Short mmCIF file of C-alpha atoms in Angstrom, two decimals:
data_model
loop_
_atom_site.label_atom_id
_atom_site.label_comp_id
_atom_site.label_asym_id
_atom_site.label_seq_id
_atom_site.Cartn_x
_atom_site.Cartn_y
_atom_site.Cartn_z
CA GLY A 1 7.36 -1.23 -14.78
CA ALA A 2 3.65 -1.22 -14.56
CA VAL A 3 1.91 2.29 -14.62
CA VAL A 4 -1.09 3.35 -12.83
CA SER A 5 -2.43 6.66 -13.07
CA GLN A 6 -4.64 8.34 -10.63
CA HIS A 7 -6.60 11.43 -10.92
CA PRO A 8 -6.78 14.03 -9.70
CA SER A 9 -3.80 14.51 -7.45
CA ARG A 10 -5.34 17.27 -5.44
CA VAL A 11 -8.82 18.31 -4.37
CA ILE A 12 -9.91 20.80 -2.29
CA CYS A 13 -13.60 21.54 -2.20
CA LYS A 14 -16.48 22.60 0.12
CA SER A 15 -18.17 20.22 2.64
CA GLY A 16 -21.20 18.46 1.25
CA THR A 17 -19.61 18.09 -2.43
CA SER A 18 -19.01 14.66 -3.71
CA VAL A 19 -15.64 13.82 -5.17
CA LYS A 20 -14.66 11.40 -7.82
CA ILE A 21 -11.41 9.97 -8.06
CA GLU A 22 -10.21 7.85 -10.91
CA CYS A 23 -7.75 4.99 -10.95
CA ARG A 24 -6.21 3.63 -14.47
CA SER A 25 -3.93 0.76 -15.10
CA LEU A 26 -2.24 2.16 -18.33
CA ASP A 27 -0.16 -0.84 -19.57
CA PHE A 28 -2.01 -3.88 -18.14
CA GLN A 29 -5.36 -5.32 -17.37
CA ALA A 30 -5.82 -5.54 -13.62
CA THR A 31 -7.96 -8.19 -12.24
CA THR A 32 -8.12 -6.37 -9.22
CA MET A 33 -7.81 -2.80 -7.85
CA PHE A 34 -7.52 -1.61 -4.22
CA TRP A 35 -8.37 1.58 -2.79
CA TYR A 36 -6.37 2.56 0.34
CA ARG A 37 -6.69 5.71 2.71
CA GLN A 38 -3.57 6.95 4.48
CA PHE A 39 -3.58 9.40 7.33
CA PRO A 40 -0.49 11.66 8.24
CA LYS A 41 2.44 9.70 9.26
CA GLN A 42 0.43 6.54 9.25
CA SER A 43 0.34 3.45 7.26
CA LEU A 44 -2.00 2.49 4.27
CA MET A 45 -5.42 1.49 5.30
CA LEU A 46 -7.26 -0.88 3.10
CA MET A 47 -10.62 0.59 2.30
CA ALA A 48 -12.25 -1.94 -0.38
CA THR A 49 -11.21 -4.29 -3.08
CA SER A 50 -12.52 -4.06 -6.35
CA ASN A 51 -12.80 -6.68 -9.14
CA GLU A 52 -14.06 -5.72 -12.56
CA GLY A 53 -17.68 -6.39 -13.07
CA SER A 54 -18.54 -7.14 -9.61
CA LYS A 55 -19.38 -5.19 -6.43
CA ALA A 56 -16.61 -4.16 -4.26
CA THR A 57 -15.57 -5.63 -1.07
CA TYR A 58 -15.52 -3.15 1.77
CA GLU A 59 -13.32 -3.53 4.94
CA GLN A 60 -14.92 -3.56 8.23
CA GLY A 61 -15.84 0.09 9.27
CA VAL A 62 -15.73 1.45 5.59
CA GLU A 63 -19.42 2.82 4.71
CA LYS A 64 -20.10 1.75 1.31
CA ASP A 65 -22.79 4.39 0.87
CA LYS A 66 -20.10 7.08 1.60
CA PHE A 67 -17.31 5.53 -0.46
CA LEU A 68 -18.87 4.45 -3.80
CA ILE A 69 -16.44 2.00 -5.80
CA ASN A 70 -17.25 1.40 -9.62
CA HIS A 71 -14.94 -0.83 -11.56
CA ALA A 72 -16.23 -0.49 -14.97
CA SER A 73 -13.51 -2.17 -16.81
CA LEU A 74 -10.33 -4.23 -16.19
CA THR A 75 -8.31 -0.66 -16.42
CA LEU A 76 -10.41 1.73 -14.76
CA SER A 77 -11.75 1.84 -11.15
CA THR A 78 -13.29 5.06 -9.56
CA LEU A 79 -13.77 5.99 -5.93
CA THR A 80 -16.72 8.61 -5.10
CA VAL A 81 -16.54 10.17 -1.96
CA THR A 82 -20.17 11.21 -1.31
CA SER A 83 -21.37 14.39 0.42
CA ALA A 84 -17.78 14.91 1.80
CA HIS A 85 -17.04 16.32 5.02
CA PRO A 86 -13.94 17.67 6.69
CA GLU A 87 -13.36 14.31 8.23
CA ASP A 88 -12.97 12.72 5.20
CA SER A 89 -9.87 15.00 4.13
CA SER A 90 -7.09 12.54 3.64
CA PHE A 91 -4.57 10.88 0.97
CA TYR A 92 -6.33 8.36 -0.96
CA ILE A 93 -4.17 5.72 -3.05
CA CYS A 94 -5.40 3.36 -5.47
CA SER A 95 -3.46 0.18 -6.80
CA ALA A 96 -3.96 -2.20 -9.30
CA SER A 97 -2.66 -5.79 -9.54
CA LEU A 98 -2.73 -9.14 -11.61
CA TRP A 99 -3.07 -12.37 -9.48
CA GLY A 100 0.40 -13.56 -8.35
CA GLN A 101 1.92 -10.31 -9.33
CA PRO A 102 2.77 -7.23 -6.84
CA GLN A 103 0.29 -4.38 -6.67
CA HIS A 104 1.29 -1.27 -8.51
CA PHE A 105 0.13 2.12 -6.90
CA GLY A 106 -0.99 5.28 -8.42
CA ASP A 107 0.28 8.72 -7.12
CA GLY A 108 -2.64 9.23 -4.81
CA THR A 109 -5.16 11.93 -4.41
CA ARG A 110 -4.90 14.47 -1.46
CA LEU A 111 -8.19 15.50 -0.69
CA SER A 112 -8.93 18.62 1.37
CA ILE A 113 -12.63 19.42 2.43
CA LEU A 114 -13.21 22.76 3.71
CA GLU B 1 -7.25 -11.04 13.61
CA ASP B 2 -4.56 -10.73 10.94
CA LYS B 3 -1.58 -8.53 12.35
CA VAL B 4 1.49 -7.14 10.67
CA VAL B 5 4.11 -5.41 12.83
CA GLN B 6 6.99 -3.59 11.90
CA SER B 7 10.09 -2.44 14.08
CA PRO B 8 11.51 -0.16 14.80
CA LEU B 9 8.98 2.47 14.16
CA SER B 10 11.69 4.84 13.23
CA LEU B 11 15.47 4.92 12.78
CA VAL B 12 18.04 7.76 12.40
CA VAL B 13 21.50 6.62 10.93
CA HIS B 14 24.49 8.18 9.24
CA GLU B 15 25.49 7.66 5.38
CA GLY B 16 27.44 4.55 5.38
CA ASP B 17 25.57 2.57 8.12
CA THR B 18 23.70 -0.51 7.80
CA VAL B 19 20.30 -0.97 8.63
CA THR B 20 17.99 -3.85 9.37
CA LEU B 21 14.35 -3.33 9.04
CA ASN B 22 11.90 -6.17 10.69
CA CYS B 23 8.32 -7.02 9.87
CA SER B 24 6.58 -9.75 11.82
CA TYR B 25 3.23 -11.02 10.94
CA GLU B 26 0.40 -13.24 12.18
CA VAL B 27 -2.36 -13.74 9.23
CA THR B 28 -4.33 -16.59 7.77
CA ASN B 29 -3.95 -17.63 4.43
CA PHE B 30 -0.48 -16.24 3.55
CA ARG B 31 0.29 -15.92 -0.24
CA SER B 32 3.15 -13.38 -0.17
CA LEU B 33 5.07 -10.82 1.56
CA LEU B 34 5.93 -7.52 -0.07
CA TRP B 35 8.26 -4.50 0.83
CA TYR B 36 7.63 -1.19 -0.62
CA LYS B 37 9.53 2.28 0.00
CA GLN B 38 7.22 5.20 0.05
CA GLU B 39 8.81 8.75 -0.27
CA LYS B 40 6.45 12.01 -0.77
CA LYS B 41 3.70 9.99 -2.59
CA ALA B 42 2.71 6.41 -3.32
CA PRO B 43 4.88 3.24 -2.36
CA THR B 44 7.35 1.96 -5.11
CA PHE B 45 7.83 -1.94 -4.98
CA LEU B 46 11.01 -3.34 -3.78
CA PHE B 47 10.68 -7.11 -3.07
CA MET B 48 8.13 -9.90 -3.32
CA LEU B 49 8.91 -12.96 -1.08
CA THR B 50 7.02 -16.24 -1.27
CA SER B 51 9.42 -18.80 -0.20
CA SER B 52 11.57 -19.13 3.17
CA GLY B 53 15.15 -18.78 3.13
CA ILE B 54 15.79 -17.34 -0.22
CA GLU B 55 17.35 -14.07 -0.23
CA LYS B 56 16.38 -11.33 -2.72
CA LYS B 57 18.72 -8.71 -3.64
CA SER B 58 18.72 -5.55 -5.37
CA GLY B 59 21.82 -3.31 -5.40
CA ARG B 60 22.24 -2.41 -1.67
CA LEU B 61 19.02 -3.59 -0.53
CA SER B 62 18.08 -7.27 0.30
CA SER B 63 15.18 -9.14 1.99
CA ILE B 64 14.73 -12.58 3.09
CA LEU B 65 11.59 -14.52 4.57
CA ASP B 66 11.10 -16.67 7.42
CA LYS B 67 7.87 -18.78 7.22
CA LYS B 68 8.34 -20.47 10.32
CA GLU B 69 8.98 -17.89 12.64
CA LEU B 70 6.58 -15.69 10.66
CA PHE B 71 8.87 -12.71 9.94
CA SER B 72 10.95 -10.86 7.15
CA ILE B 73 13.93 -8.52 7.23
CA LEU B 74 14.93 -5.77 4.76
CA ASN B 75 18.63 -4.76 4.94
CA ILE B 76 20.10 -1.62 3.35
CA THR B 77 23.75 -1.45 3.40
CA ALA B 78 26.03 1.50 2.97
CA THR B 79 22.98 3.88 3.28
CA GLN B 80 22.62 7.08 1.50
CA THR B 81 20.40 10.10 2.30
CA GLY B 82 18.31 9.01 -0.76
CA ASP B 83 17.32 6.05 1.08
CA SER B 84 15.24 8.13 3.61
CA ALA B 85 11.79 7.18 3.41
CA VAL B 86 9.05 5.23 4.95
CA TYR B 87 9.36 1.43 4.28
CA LEU B 88 6.19 -0.64 4.32
CA CYS B 89 5.78 -4.16 4.50
CA ALA B 90 2.57 -5.92 3.23
CA LEU B 91 1.06 -9.35 3.52
CA GLU B 92 -0.74 -10.64 0.60
CA VAL B 93 -3.45 -12.86 1.77
CA THR B 94 -6.28 -14.70 0.00
CA THR B 95 -9.91 -14.27 1.08
CA SER B 96 -13.15 -15.49 -0.22
CA GLY B 97 -11.83 -16.48 -3.72
CA THR B 98 -9.94 -13.16 -3.99
CA TYR B 99 -6.84 -11.52 -2.31
CA LYS B 100 -5.85 -8.18 -0.47
CA TYR B 101 -2.96 -6.82 1.08
CA ILE B 102 -2.62 -5.85 4.96
CA PHE B 103 -0.08 -3.29 5.47
CA GLY B 104 2.50 -3.00 8.36
CA THR B 105 2.75 0.24 10.43
CA GLY B 106 5.96 1.24 8.61
CA THR B 107 9.42 2.17 9.76
CA ARG B 108 10.51 5.95 9.05
CA LEU B 109 14.31 5.92 8.18
CA LYS B 110 15.93 9.06 8.19
CA VAL B 111 19.84 8.75 6.86
CA LEU B 112 21.82 12.00 7.71
CA ALA B 113 24.73 13.24 5.50
#
């Protein structure tokens, strides 16, 4: 099956730090990548949809200046949490998909801001 | 507003039992409905349904979609402890020339030995 690599798997850092998370589709060129946030015992909440070479589309309530998304190629998207604070602590998951095919997920990044 | 609701929210059964999980939806621009299983990390894909009434089957798991009544069910027969997980339903919808996924609340299944 399709493989999506997400890195790092775990980040612990101080408040005010910016954190970059990478999402790579390893064996296919993804037309679209998605970024989700998941709180404990809750479902996945879509943050933004990212298409290669164009600006990301953010969901309502998600601050685009806080969560910067760059989709440089068909196999790489990055999410940067800028000036992170404790309330940004969460589990962040990316996925990649081709039109008409199911999305495949990375293993997620657990972000803890002290 | 698009909505995806799963029931029950949680379920505890014994090994060997059969379970039926429900996903109801109200969305515009439906493209497909997907089921995922999430254990400790990221969700793993189970089924993708686009047409009504056609059952998809994989081992002890099966799923069917009813586009008239706007729901899907996921059945697991002869449950095992390894089936313990959160089962997520996601609706793929088209929007402004692209597409996205809206996830349901999830059903937390625990299978006791």
